[in-house]
Amino acid sequence: MKLYRLIAALFLAVFSSIQADSDTRLPKLPDGMTAPHERAAYILLHIWDFPENLSTPEKAEQAISDFLSVADADIASQDAYTTAVDTLMAKANAAGIDILTIAAKYTSYPDAPFFDDELYLPFIDAALATPTLLESTPGLKDRLQYDRACILKNRIGTKAASFTVELPSGEKTPVDSLFKSPLNLLVLFDPDCDHCRDMLAGLSASTSLAQAVDNKSISVTTVWIDALDSPGTLSIPTAEGWNVVSDRTGIMDNELYELPVMPSVYVIDNNGVVVNKNLVKFSTVISALGLSE
């Protein structure tokens, strides 16, 4: 019951925020519809009943922002979201609005308001199922197929691709042999990347993460991608108990991982399954690990 009330409160907060801050036309919820997932699904689908929301690119951009606010709350089911995206794509194409570009702007870049491959994927699938859209833009089909393949790599809920790494001792081992805790933080970094150093500095200074590493509830493995030498030659922020290793498989050359942002940060369970990915901010990483600062 407590969880249900929490979900309901979250939905109401999101919906109330949209109503207060947006010019988007929003559907009136049917009387008697009380379940949060049903209410969220109804808004996602019926926000596109109003032609005003797709009357100009500016209106469409505001509406897609509100649409993604509801979707990002993760209350509606994935099927409901996919159905709503299919409806949106059809109506946007009929209205002459390039909703695919707007959706990419809001979901597929590291600095996007709703950076999340899973939010963008249904737009790709809907576009690939629309021959008139593909025919109108040369090269679009190839680009979307490539983007789709990248998104499906190491997807949340799937087993993370393993690769060979070199330890400071010179020993070589599969990276997943280092995943011995219930949660395992995998940080793919480039030592010349300023944001990588900032992220590593924040993580290495985290008291809560240090405690979790000490009690073995979390492990940390940092991987020098495209490495030129042993990890022992590096001078980077680290902490006691971390695995600091060099890639010896060629993550980039073999395209084992998509790296939309550096560092590329994954949370992986002790079965090697991806729990979270593409974590951009220190605070997001800490939250994904269930920690607080």
Short mmCIF file of C-alpha atoms in Angstrom, two decimals:
data_model
loop_
_atom_site.label_atom_id
_atom_site.label_comp_id
_atom_site.label_asym_id
_atom_site.label_seq_id
_atom_site.Cartn_x
_atom_site.Cartn_y
_atom_site.Cartn_z
CA MET A 1 0.00 0.00 0.00
CA LYS A 2 2.85 2.39 0.80
CA LEU A 3 4.41 1.74 -2.62
CA TYR A 4 1.08 2.38 -4.34
CA ARG A 5 0.70 5.71 -2.52
CA LEU A 6 4.25 6.65 -3.46
CA ILE A 7 3.61 5.92 -7.14
CA ALA A 8 0.34 7.84 -7.05
CA ALA A 9 2.07 10.82 -5.42
CA LEU A 10 4.83 10.74 -8.04
CA PHE A 11 2.29 10.69 -10.85
CA LEU A 12 0.32 13.56 -9.38
CA ALA A 13 3.52 15.59 -8.92
CA VAL A 14 4.53 15.10 -12.54
CA PHE A 15 1.05 15.78 -13.89
CA SER A 16 0.55 18.84 -11.68
CA SER A 17 3.90 20.25 -12.75
CA ILE A 18 2.97 19.90 -16.42
CA GLN A 19 -0.40 21.55 -15.87
CA ALA A 20 1.18 24.47 -14.03
CA ASP A 21 4.18 25.15 -16.29
CA SER A 22 3.09 24.20 -19.79
CA ASP A 23 0.93 25.51 -22.62
CA THR A 24 0.41 21.98 -23.92
CA ARG A 25 -3.19 20.85 -24.23
CA LEU A 26 -3.70 17.91 -21.89
CA PRO A 27 -6.51 15.34 -21.87
CA LYS A 28 -9.07 15.26 -19.08
CA LEU A 29 -8.77 12.01 -17.18
CA PRO A 30 -11.92 9.86 -17.20
CA ASP A 31 -13.93 9.75 -14.00
CA GLY A 32 -13.14 6.67 -11.99
CA MET A 33 -9.66 6.17 -13.47
CA THR A 34 -7.53 6.04 -10.33
CA ALA A 35 -4.68 3.61 -11.04
CA PRO A 36 -1.49 5.67 -11.68
CA HIS A 37 -0.29 3.47 -14.55
CA GLU A 38 -3.66 3.78 -16.31
CA ARG A 39 -3.73 7.55 -15.83
CA ALA A 40 -0.19 7.93 -17.13
CA ALA A 41 -0.92 5.71 -20.15
CA TYR A 42 -4.08 7.70 -20.92
CA ILE A 43 -2.18 11.01 -20.92
CA LEU A 44 0.62 9.59 -23.09
CA LEU A 45 -1.84 8.38 -25.70
CA HIS A 46 -4.39 11.20 -25.69
CA ILE A 47 -2.09 14.21 -25.44
CA TRP A 48 -1.93 13.87 -29.24
CA ASP A 49 -5.72 14.16 -29.66
CA PHE A 50 -5.26 17.93 -29.76
CA PRO A 51 -4.12 19.25 -33.18
CA GLU A 52 -2.77 22.35 -31.39
CA ASN A 53 0.00 20.25 -29.86
CA LEU A 54 1.35 19.53 -33.36
CA SER A 55 0.43 22.81 -35.02
CA THR A 56 4.00 24.17 -35.11
CA PRO A 57 7.46 22.78 -34.36
CA GLU A 58 7.56 24.96 -31.23
CA LYS A 59 4.24 23.60 -29.96
CA ALA A 60 5.35 20.06 -30.77
CA GLU A 61 8.59 20.56 -28.86
CA GLN A 62 6.73 21.69 -25.76
CA ALA A 63 4.29 18.80 -26.07
CA ILE A 64 7.06 16.22 -26.50
CA SER A 65 8.78 17.61 -23.41
CA ASP A 66 5.59 17.14 -21.41
CA PHE A 67 5.01 13.73 -22.98
CA LEU A 68 8.50 12.60 -21.97
CA SER A 69 8.05 14.00 -18.46
CA VAL A 70 5.24 11.50 -17.95
CA ALA A 71 7.12 8.67 -19.67
CA ASP A 72 10.30 9.36 -17.69
CA ALA A 73 8.41 8.92 -14.42
CA ASP A 74 8.29 5.22 -15.39
CA ILE A 75 4.72 4.70 -14.24
CA ALA A 76 3.04 3.70 -17.50
CA SER A 77 3.99 0.34 -18.99
CA GLN A 78 6.49 0.06 -21.83
CA ASP A 79 3.70 -1.22 -24.10
CA ALA A 80 1.61 1.87 -23.34
CA TYR A 81 4.56 4.14 -24.11
CA THR A 82 5.32 2.34 -27.38
CA THR A 83 1.69 2.57 -28.48
CA ALA A 84 1.67 6.29 -27.66
CA VAL A 85 4.88 6.86 -29.67
CA ASP A 86 3.38 5.01 -32.66
CA THR A 87 0.31 7.25 -32.46
CA LEU A 88 2.45 10.36 -32.13
CA MET A 89 4.64 9.48 -35.11
CA ALA A 90 1.61 8.90 -37.35
CA LYS A 91 -0.06 12.17 -36.34
CA ALA A 92 3.16 14.17 -36.53
CA ASN A 93 3.91 12.88 -40.03
CA ALA A 94 0.40 13.79 -41.13
CA ALA A 95 0.90 17.27 -39.66
CA GLY A 96 4.28 17.71 -41.36
CA ILE A 97 6.19 17.86 -38.08
CA ASP A 98 9.64 16.24 -37.86
CA ILE A 99 8.96 14.67 -34.48
CA LEU A 100 11.85 12.21 -34.85
CA THR A 101 14.41 15.02 -34.77
CA ILE A 102 12.68 16.61 -31.78
CA ALA A 103 12.59 13.27 -29.93
CA ALA A 104 16.30 12.74 -30.63
CA LYS A 105 17.07 16.22 -29.29
CA TYR A 106 15.27 15.43 -26.03
CA THR A 107 16.43 11.84 -25.47
CA SER A 108 19.52 10.75 -27.40
CA TYR A 109 22.27 13.21 -26.42
CA PRO A 110 24.16 13.22 -23.10
CA ASP A 111 23.01 16.77 -22.31
CA ALA A 112 19.41 16.07 -23.36
CA PRO A 113 16.69 16.70 -20.75
CA PHE A 114 15.62 13.03 -20.86
CA PHE A 115 18.80 11.25 -21.97
CA ASP A 116 17.71 7.62 -22.18
CA ASP A 117 18.12 5.14 -25.04
CA GLU A 118 14.95 3.36 -23.98
CA LEU A 119 12.89 6.51 -24.51
CA TYR A 120 14.33 7.03 -27.99
CA LEU A 121 14.17 3.42 -29.22
CA PRO A 122 10.38 3.34 -29.88
CA PHE A 123 10.76 6.47 -32.05
CA ILE A 124 13.42 4.68 -34.11
CA ASP A 125 11.20 1.60 -34.49
CA ALA A 126 8.20 3.72 -35.48
CA ALA A 127 10.27 5.60 -38.06
CA LEU A 128 11.69 2.38 -39.51
CA ALA A 129 8.10 1.15 -39.93
CA THR A 130 7.13 4.29 -41.91
CA PRO A 131 8.21 3.88 -45.56
CA THR A 132 7.14 7.38 -46.59
CA LEU A 133 9.37 8.91 -43.92
CA LEU A 134 12.36 6.78 -44.90
CA GLU A 135 11.90 7.55 -48.59
CA SER A 136 11.76 11.29 -47.95
CA THR A 137 15.16 11.43 -46.24
CA PRO A 138 18.13 9.82 -48.01
CA GLY A 139 20.30 7.80 -45.64
CA LEU A 140 17.79 7.94 -42.79
CA LYS A 141 17.12 4.19 -42.78
CA ASP A 142 20.82 3.30 -42.53
CA ARG A 143 21.39 5.85 -39.77
CA LEU A 144 18.42 4.64 -37.73
CA GLN A 145 19.41 1.00 -38.13
CA TYR A 146 22.89 1.85 -36.89
CA ASP A 147 21.48 3.83 -33.94
CA ARG A 148 19.19 0.93 -33.10
CA ALA A 149 22.05 -1.56 -33.11
CA CYS A 150 24.03 0.72 -30.78
CA ILE A 151 21.13 1.04 -28.35
CA LEU A 152 20.70 -2.73 -28.17
CA LYS A 153 24.33 -3.24 -27.12
CA ASN A 154 24.58 -4.01 -23.42
CA ARG A 155 20.97 -3.01 -22.90
CA ILE A 156 19.58 -2.86 -19.38
CA GLY A 157 18.45 -6.35 -18.42
CA THR A 158 20.92 -8.09 -20.74
CA LYS A 159 24.31 -9.60 -20.01
CA ALA A 160 27.15 -7.12 -20.39
CA ALA A 161 29.73 -7.97 -23.03
CA SER A 162 32.90 -9.24 -21.44
CA PHE A 163 36.40 -8.37 -22.62
CA THR A 164 39.97 -8.98 -21.57
CA VAL A 165 41.69 -6.52 -19.25
CA GLU A 166 45.20 -6.22 -17.87
CA LEU A 167 45.77 -5.79 -14.15
CA PRO A 168 48.61 -3.64 -12.77
CA SER A 169 50.49 -6.90 -12.12
CA GLY A 170 50.45 -7.66 -15.85
CA GLU A 171 47.96 -10.53 -15.43
CA LYS A 172 45.18 -10.64 -18.04
CA THR A 173 41.64 -11.66 -17.10
CA PRO A 174 38.03 -11.32 -18.32
CA VAL A 175 36.58 -8.13 -16.89
CA ASP A 176 33.53 -9.96 -15.55
CA SER A 177 35.82 -12.04 -13.30
CA LEU A 178 36.18 -8.84 -11.29
CA PHE A 179 32.41 -8.51 -10.73
CA LYS A 180 32.19 -10.21 -7.34
CA SER A 181 29.78 -7.94 -5.46
CA PRO A 182 25.99 -7.67 -5.63
CA LEU A 183 26.50 -4.41 -7.56
CA ASN A 184 29.54 -3.67 -9.71
CA LEU A 185 30.39 -0.24 -11.02
CA LEU A 186 32.12 -0.35 -14.41
CA VAL A 187 33.71 2.93 -15.49
CA LEU A 188 35.09 3.04 -19.05
CA PHE A 189 37.36 6.07 -19.23
CA ASP A 190 40.02 7.91 -21.21
CA PRO A 191 42.78 9.46 -19.05
CA ASP A 192 42.86 12.52 -21.32
CA CYS A 193 39.15 13.22 -20.73
CA ASP A 194 38.57 16.00 -18.18
CA HIS A 195 35.05 14.81 -17.36
CA CYS A 196 36.45 11.32 -16.75
CA ARG A 197 38.90 12.69 -14.20
CA ASP A 198 36.16 14.77 -12.56
CA MET A 199 33.91 11.71 -12.26
CA LEU A 200 36.70 9.53 -10.88
CA ALA A 201 37.67 12.26 -8.43
CA GLY A 202 34.09 12.49 -7.16
CA LEU A 203 33.73 8.73 -6.83
CA SER A 204 37.10 8.30 -5.13
CA ALA A 205 36.17 10.97 -2.56
CA SER A 206 32.77 9.42 -1.80
CA THR A 207 32.55 8.17 1.80
CA SER A 208 29.45 6.08 1.16
CA LEU A 209 31.01 4.39 -1.87
CA ALA A 210 34.21 3.70 0.08
CA GLN A 211 32.17 2.02 2.82
CA ALA A 212 30.28 -0.07 0.28
CA VAL A 213 33.53 -1.17 -1.37
CA ASP A 214 34.99 -2.00 2.04
CA ASN A 215 32.03 -4.21 2.99
CA LYS A 216 32.04 -5.74 -0.53
CA SER A 217 28.45 -4.76 -1.35
CA ILE A 218 29.79 -2.78 -4.32
CA SER A 219 32.91 -3.22 -6.42
CA VAL A 220 34.46 -0.57 -8.68
CA THR A 221 36.32 -1.41 -11.89
CA THR A 222 37.80 1.41 -13.95
CA VAL A 223 38.93 0.50 -17.46
CA TRP A 224 41.36 2.53 -19.53
CA ILE A 225 39.80 2.08 -22.97
CA ASP A 226 42.00 2.02 -26.06
CA ALA A 227 44.87 1.56 -23.60
CA LEU A 228 48.46 2.05 -24.68
CA ASP A 229 50.11 0.66 -21.57
CA SER A 230 49.64 -1.00 -18.20
CA PRO A 231 47.17 0.69 -15.82
CA GLY A 232 50.05 1.03 -13.37
CA THR A 233 51.48 3.82 -15.54
CA LEU A 234 48.41 6.03 -15.07
CA SER A 235 47.97 8.84 -12.59
CA ILE A 236 44.21 9.08 -12.09
CA PRO A 237 41.93 9.52 -9.07
CA THR A 238 41.28 6.11 -7.50
CA ALA A 239 40.43 4.70 -4.08
CA GLU A 240 41.44 1.70 -2.00
CA GLY A 241 39.86 -1.53 -3.18
CA TRP A 242 39.20 -0.43 -6.75
CA ASN A 243 40.16 -2.52 -9.77
CA VAL A 244 42.16 -0.24 -12.09
CA VAL A 245 42.74 -2.07 -15.37
CA SER A 246 43.55 -1.57 -19.05
CA ASP A 247 41.43 -2.80 -21.96
CA ARG A 248 43.19 -5.54 -23.93
CA THR A 249 40.35 -6.58 -26.24
CA GLY A 250 39.82 -3.32 -28.09
CA ILE A 251 36.44 -2.08 -26.87
CA MET A 252 36.40 0.75 -29.40
CA ASP A 253 37.89 -1.10 -32.38
CA ASN A 254 35.53 -4.02 -31.91
CA GLU A 255 32.55 -1.78 -30.99
CA LEU A 256 31.75 -3.88 -27.92
CA TYR A 257 30.27 -0.92 -26.06
CA GLU A 258 28.57 2.20 -27.32
CA LEU A 259 30.25 5.22 -25.74
CA PRO A 260 27.91 8.21 -26.16
CA VAL A 261 29.57 10.00 -23.26
CA MET A 262 32.86 9.70 -21.42
CA PRO A 263 33.29 8.22 -18.98
CA SER A 264 30.77 5.54 -19.89
CA VAL A 265 29.41 4.27 -16.58
CA TYR A 266 27.54 1.01 -16.04
CA VAL A 267 26.06 -0.69 -12.99
CA ILE A 268 26.21 -4.50 -13.37
CA ASP A 269 24.97 -7.19 -11.01
CA ASN A 270 26.93 -10.26 -9.89
CA ASN A 271 25.45 -12.28 -12.76
CA GLY A 272 26.91 -9.85 -15.27
CA VAL A 273 23.54 -8.30 -16.12
CA VAL A 274 23.33 -4.57 -16.82
CA VAL A 275 21.27 -2.78 -14.15
CA ASN A 276 21.92 0.78 -15.31
CA LYS A 277 24.02 2.54 -17.94
CA ASN A 278 25.02 5.87 -19.49
CA LEU A 279 25.13 7.60 -16.11
CA VAL A 280 26.38 11.12 -16.78
CA LYS A 281 26.49 12.84 -13.38
CA PHE A 282 28.21 11.87 -10.14
CA SER A 283 24.92 12.28 -8.25
CA THR A 284 23.16 9.94 -10.71
CA VAL A 285 25.84 7.27 -10.24
CA ILE A 286 25.56 7.47 -6.45
CA SER A 287 21.77 7.24 -6.68
CA ALA A 288 21.92 4.27 -9.09
CA LEU A 289 24.08 2.44 -6.54
CA GLY A 290 21.52 3.08 -3.80
CA LEU A 291 23.92 5.34 -1.91
CA SER A 292 23.66 8.88 -0.60
CA GLU A 293 26.20 11.59 0.13
#
